[in-house]
């Protein structure tokens, strides 16, 4: 039976999992390129070296074909990411890990809780922040399937404390603002304002300014998020069937974002915004949103993952929400096609 442990954020849950596996300085963790800097943060805090695997253009998850060559005696774990809610090829990944004696951890941040069958991983982690399939506020959960790892993590869990009262109050206000904005349909237009305010420290930012010393990695999930989480997950499960069918097909998984390949990504994003169409830009780099020296500091070598770099340059995404209709997706794709045609003209 799996053990659930709730942490301040999804990345804090990942940090706890990797720490429970004994990861530390001198070790390596394989993660995919075409990911978020939040996945790299816990690795940098632990002092381990990220080893980037290239992706498949079909699933936008790790391509198993090149995975074995990345494993060394220093590899402590493989983190398999279910990008945009599209399942990674877990059978192949876990078989490669099993053959090498390397455990696999599932990144389920883009998945709807309760819709994923453990794919042979020792643990998975989830996130409930803004932009995720289930939004409950800032928070994350580790779902631990391996009994030994679960015992190790439970023995450490008492060291985690609740966030300070001021942070609790800030997050409660942010969740209320999110609900109001989401109800008006204006949420996506406020992204740039959110990024500016998080940079000023007015709201809870997506990335820790100093992950190595951030106190967030010693916090549990806040009380208010823990209180509302069961209802939010129940609602997400009830909406899963609709989200499966929103593309016009009865998919075997629940999509979070629909990836669309374009030629000139930046122009498409600008023209879509002018037309009032919500289009996601992530991931904009192999380790979103890092570029230049920051990308190098995250351990990524340009040219090492060509499929990830191609996706960062040519993939935009359309949201799939409970209120999204098949006609909305058709309209969005048609509009993107017209924008693409104007780019080529």
CSV table of N, CA and C in Angstrom, one decimal, residues 2 6 46 49 89 112 156 169 175 189 280 285 316 334:
chain,number,residue,atom,x,y,z
A,2,UNK,N,0.5,2.2,-0.8
A,2,UNK,CA,1.4,3.4,-1.0
A,2,UNK,C,1.2,4.3,0.2
A,6,UNK,N,2.7,14.9,2.6
A,6,UNK,CA,2.4,16.2,2.0
A,6,UNK,C,3.5,17.2,2.3
A,46,UNK,N,20.7,19.3,-3.2
A,46,UNK,CA,21.3,18.0,-2.7
A,46,UNK,C,22.8,17.9,-3.2
A,49,UNK,N,24.5,15.9,-9.5
A,49,UNK,CA,24.6,16.4,-10.9
A,49,UNK,C,23.4,16.0,-11.8
A,89,UNK,N,6.8,6.6,-21.4
A,89,UNK,CA,6.8,5.1,-21.7
A,89,UNK,C,7.4,4.4,-20.5
A,112,UNK,N,-3.6,14.3,-13.5
A,112,UNK,CA,-4.8,14.4,-12.6
A,112,UNK,C,-4.7,13.3,-11.5
A,156,UNK,N,11.9,10.7,8.6
A,156,UNK,CA,12.4,12.1,8.5
A,156,UNK,C,11.2,13.1,8.5
A,169,UNK,N,-0.9,33.1,5.4
A,169,UNK,CA,-1.9,34.1,5.1
A,169,UNK,C,-1.7,34.6,3.6
A,175,UNK,N,-4.8,32.2,-3.2
A,175,UNK,CA,-5.7,31.2,-3.7
A,175,UNK,C,-7.1,31.9,-4.0
A,189,UNK,N,-4.4,36.1,-18.8
A,189,UNK,CA,-3.9,37.4,-19.1
A,189,UNK,C,-3.1,38.1,-17.9
A,280,UNK,N,0.0,28.6,-24.4
A,280,UNK,CA,1.1,28.5,-23.5
A,280,UNK,C,2.4,28.5,-24.2
A,285,UNK,N,12.8,26.8,-23.0
A,285,UNK,CA,14.2,26.3,-23.1
A,285,UNK,C,14.2,24.9,-22.6
A,316,UNK,N,3.9,25.0,-28.9
A,316,UNK,CA,3.1,25.8,-28.0
A,316,UNK,C,2.0,24.9,-27.5
A,334,UNK,N,-7.6,26.1,-35.6
A,334,UNK,CA,-7.9,26.8,-36.9
A,334,UNK,C,-7.2,28.2,-36.8
